[in-house]
Amino acid sequence: KKSFSQRMKFMLKTRFSKEALSRFAYNNFPNKDDSAGEKIRKIIRDIAFVALVCGIVYLIIYGCSYLERRILNDRFQTIVDEYETIEDAQLEDAWADIKVNYPDVSFPEGMNIKFASLYAINQDVVVWLTIPGTNISTVLLQRNVEDHYLYKDIYKQYSRYGRPYVDVKAKMGKEGLSKNTIIYGHNTHDGLMFHQLTNYMTVEGYKNAPVVTLETFYETTKWKIFAVMLTNSTPDADNGFVFRYLYTDFNSESAFMAKINEIYDRSMIHTGVDVQRGDKILTLYTCYQN
């Protein structure tokens, strides 16, 4: 009587013998004995099978990536929420614990403690963006290299999804924000990252989420949506014309208001929110394709 392992070895040897593989290839791939119609049938079937396998593999990879990013976003949210309600009397002890846990990190003086653990992960962390009414609640990064995080994650590893980031020229320090704080993020079409910015293309989407919250290390600001634009980024998409609006600062208040009026003219919806001289604006930028 053969043991289980012996039976398995026998079955594998039998099923994957040279003769068995030859029969499989003969029956499933075109060969010289096949008629023209049979060869075509086998080719179509083989192509369909390969396409099916590739599709399944892609869905598995896509699904795993989606879950990984959801888990990571939830983890970052938990890190921030840990110190959300900390009292002033507890701050000194909390900072002491953080500095013990991260002895090699020099934290910016006066920063909000809720961002300290994220800053310890990556010193390019500068801000947190939240849009109530959407699933956008994310840490943002900024580096002195343009588009550095377009295809890198918070751990500075390659990622096709990148990480939302602040324009290299934007001010994020104690002195306050730039005239126009520009934030970039991918539209990943899976509901994450900046995908739900496309909701603003309808009045209903705007009504569901009319306010944006931006938290830096030093202040929390709230922003009203005043315009929504769909623009081209390359000249060949509009007879050689590209509307320029990604400026962090302007030469004068008159130049600023002139640009605001141009943005109003191009807005897909009319919010009724007015922008005045002396105001600052926030620009959220993502890609869009029909």
mmCIF file with all atom_site columns, N, CA and C in Angstrom, residues 226-229 262-271:
data_model
loop_
_atom_site.group_PDB
_atom_site.id
_atom_site.type_symbol
_atom_site.label_atom_id
_atom_site.label_alt_id
_atom_site.label_comp_id
_atom_site.label_asym_id
_atom_site.label_entity_id
_atom_site.label_seq_id
_atom_site.pdbx_PDB_ins_code
_atom_site.Cartn_x
_atom_site.Cartn_y
_atom_site.Cartn_z
_atom_site.occupancy
_atom_site.B_iso_or_equiv
_atom_site.pdbx_formal_charge
_atom_site.auth_seq_id
_atom_site.auth_comp_id
_atom_site.auth_asym_id
_atom_site.auth_atom_id
_atom_site.pdbx_PDB_model_num
ATOM 1  N N  . PHE A 1 226 ? -14.859 78.443 -4.759  1.00 0.00 ? 226 PHE A N  1
ATOM 2  C CA . PHE A 1 226 ? -15.426 79.564 -5.504  1.00 0.00 ? 226 PHE A CA 1
ATOM 3  C C  . PHE A 1 226 ? -15.492 79.300 -7.006  1.00 0.00 ? 226 PHE A C  1
ATOM 4  N N  . ALA A 1 227 ? -14.753 78.286 -7.505  1.00 0.00 ? 227 ALA A N  1
ATOM 5  C CA . ALA A 1 227 ? -14.789 78.001 -8.941  1.00 0.00 ? 227 ALA A CA 1
ATOM 6  C C  . ALA A 1 227 ? -14.275 76.588 -9.201  1.00 0.00 ? 227 ALA A C  1
ATOM 7  N N  . VAL A 1 228 ? -14.720 76.033 -10.310 1.00 0.00 ? 228 VAL A N  1
ATOM 8  C CA . VAL A 1 228 ? -14.286 74.693 -10.741 1.00 0.00 ? 228 VAL A CA 1
ATOM 9  C C  . VAL A 1 228 ? -13.970 74.773 -12.225 1.00 0.00 ? 228 VAL A C  1
ATOM 10 N N  . MET A 1 229 ? -12.733 74.453 -12.589 1.00 0.00 ? 229 MET A N  1
ATOM 11 C CA . MET A 1 229 ? -12.313 74.555 -13.988 1.00 0.00 ? 229 MET A CA 1
ATOM 12 C C  . MET A 1 229 ? -11.877 73.209 -14.536 1.00 0.00 ? 229 MET A C  1
ATOM 13 N N  . GLU A 1 262 ? -10.642 85.751 -14.667 1.00 0.00 ? 262 GLU A N  1
ATOM 14 C CA . GLU A 1 262 ? -10.490 84.767 -15.743 1.00 0.00 ? 262 GLU A CA 1
ATOM 15 C C  . GLU A 1 262 ? -10.934 83.377 -15.280 1.00 0.00 ? 262 GLU A C  1
ATOM 16 N N  . ILE A 1 263 ? -10.646 83.069 -14.025 1.00 0.00 ? 263 ILE A N  1
ATOM 17 C CA . ILE A 1 263 ? -11.072 81.777 -13.472 1.00 0.00 ? 263 ILE A CA 1
ATOM 18 C C  . ILE A 1 263 ? -12.596 81.722 -13.366 1.00 0.00 ? 263 ILE A C  1
ATOM 19 N N  . TYR A 1 264 ? -13.198 82.827 -12.901 1.00 0.00 ? 264 TYR A N  1
ATOM 20 C CA . TYR A 1 264 ? -14.668 82.882 -12.855 1.00 0.00 ? 264 TYR A CA 1
ATOM 21 C C  . TYR A 1 264 ? -15.271 82.608 -14.226 1.00 0.00 ? 264 TYR A C  1
ATOM 22 N N  . ASP A 1 265 ? -14.696 83.215 -15.243 1.00 0.00 ? 265 ASP A N  1
ATOM 23 C CA . ASP A 1 265 ? -15.229 83.055 -16.604 1.00 0.00 ? 265 ASP A CA 1
ATOM 24 C C  . ASP A 1 265 ? -15.174 81.608 -17.076 1.00 0.00 ? 265 ASP A C  1
ATOM 25 N N  . ARG A 1 266 ? -14.210 80.852 -16.568 1.00 0.00 ? 266 ARG A N  1
ATOM 26 C CA . ARG A 1 266 ? -14.027 79.472 -17.011 1.00 0.00 ? 266 ARG A CA 1
ATOM 27 C C  . ARG A 1 266 ? -14.670 78.446 -16.069 1.00 0.00 ? 266 ARG A C  1
ATOM 28 N N  . SER A 1 267 ? -15.260 78.922 -14.986 1.00 0.00 ? 267 SER A N  1
ATOM 29 C CA . SER A 1 267 ? -15.814 77.995 -13.995 1.00 0.00 ? 267 SER A CA 1
ATOM 30 C C  . SER A 1 267 ? -17.009 77.217 -14.560 1.00 0.00 ? 267 SER A C  1
ATOM 31 N N  . MET A 1 268 ? -17.064 75.934 -14.251 1.00 0.00 ? 268 MET A N  1
ATOM 32 C CA . MET A 1 268 ? -18.148 75.072 -14.717 1.00 0.00 ? 268 MET A CA 1
ATOM 33 C C  . MET A 1 268 ? -19.426 75.284 -13.910 1.00 0.00 ? 268 MET A C  1
ATOM 34 N N  . ILE A 1 269 ? -19.293 75.801 -12.705 1.00 0.00 ? 269 ILE A N  1
ATOM 35 C CA . ILE A 1 269 ? -20.456 76.092 -11.867 1.00 0.00 ? 269 ILE A CA 1
ATOM 36 C C  . ILE A 1 269 ? -20.305 77.494 -11.290 1.00 0.00 ? 269 ILE A C  1
ATOM 37 N N  . HIS A 1 270 ? -21.413 78.071 -10.886 1.00 0.00 ? 270 HIS A N  1
ATOM 38 C CA . HIS A 1 270 ? -21.393 79.397 -10.271 1.00 0.00 ? 270 HIS A CA 1
ATOM 39 C C  . HIS A 1 270 ? -21.774 79.238 -8.805  1.00 0.00 ? 270 HIS A C  1
ATOM 40 N N  . THR A 1 271 ? -20.804 79.454 -7.931  1.00 0.00 ? 271 THR A N  1
ATOM 41 C CA . THR A 1 271 ? -21.006 79.200 -6.506  1.00 0.00 ? 271 THR A CA 1
ATOM 42 C C  . THR A 1 271 ? -21.547 80.407 -5.751  1.00 0.00 ? 271 THR A C  1
#
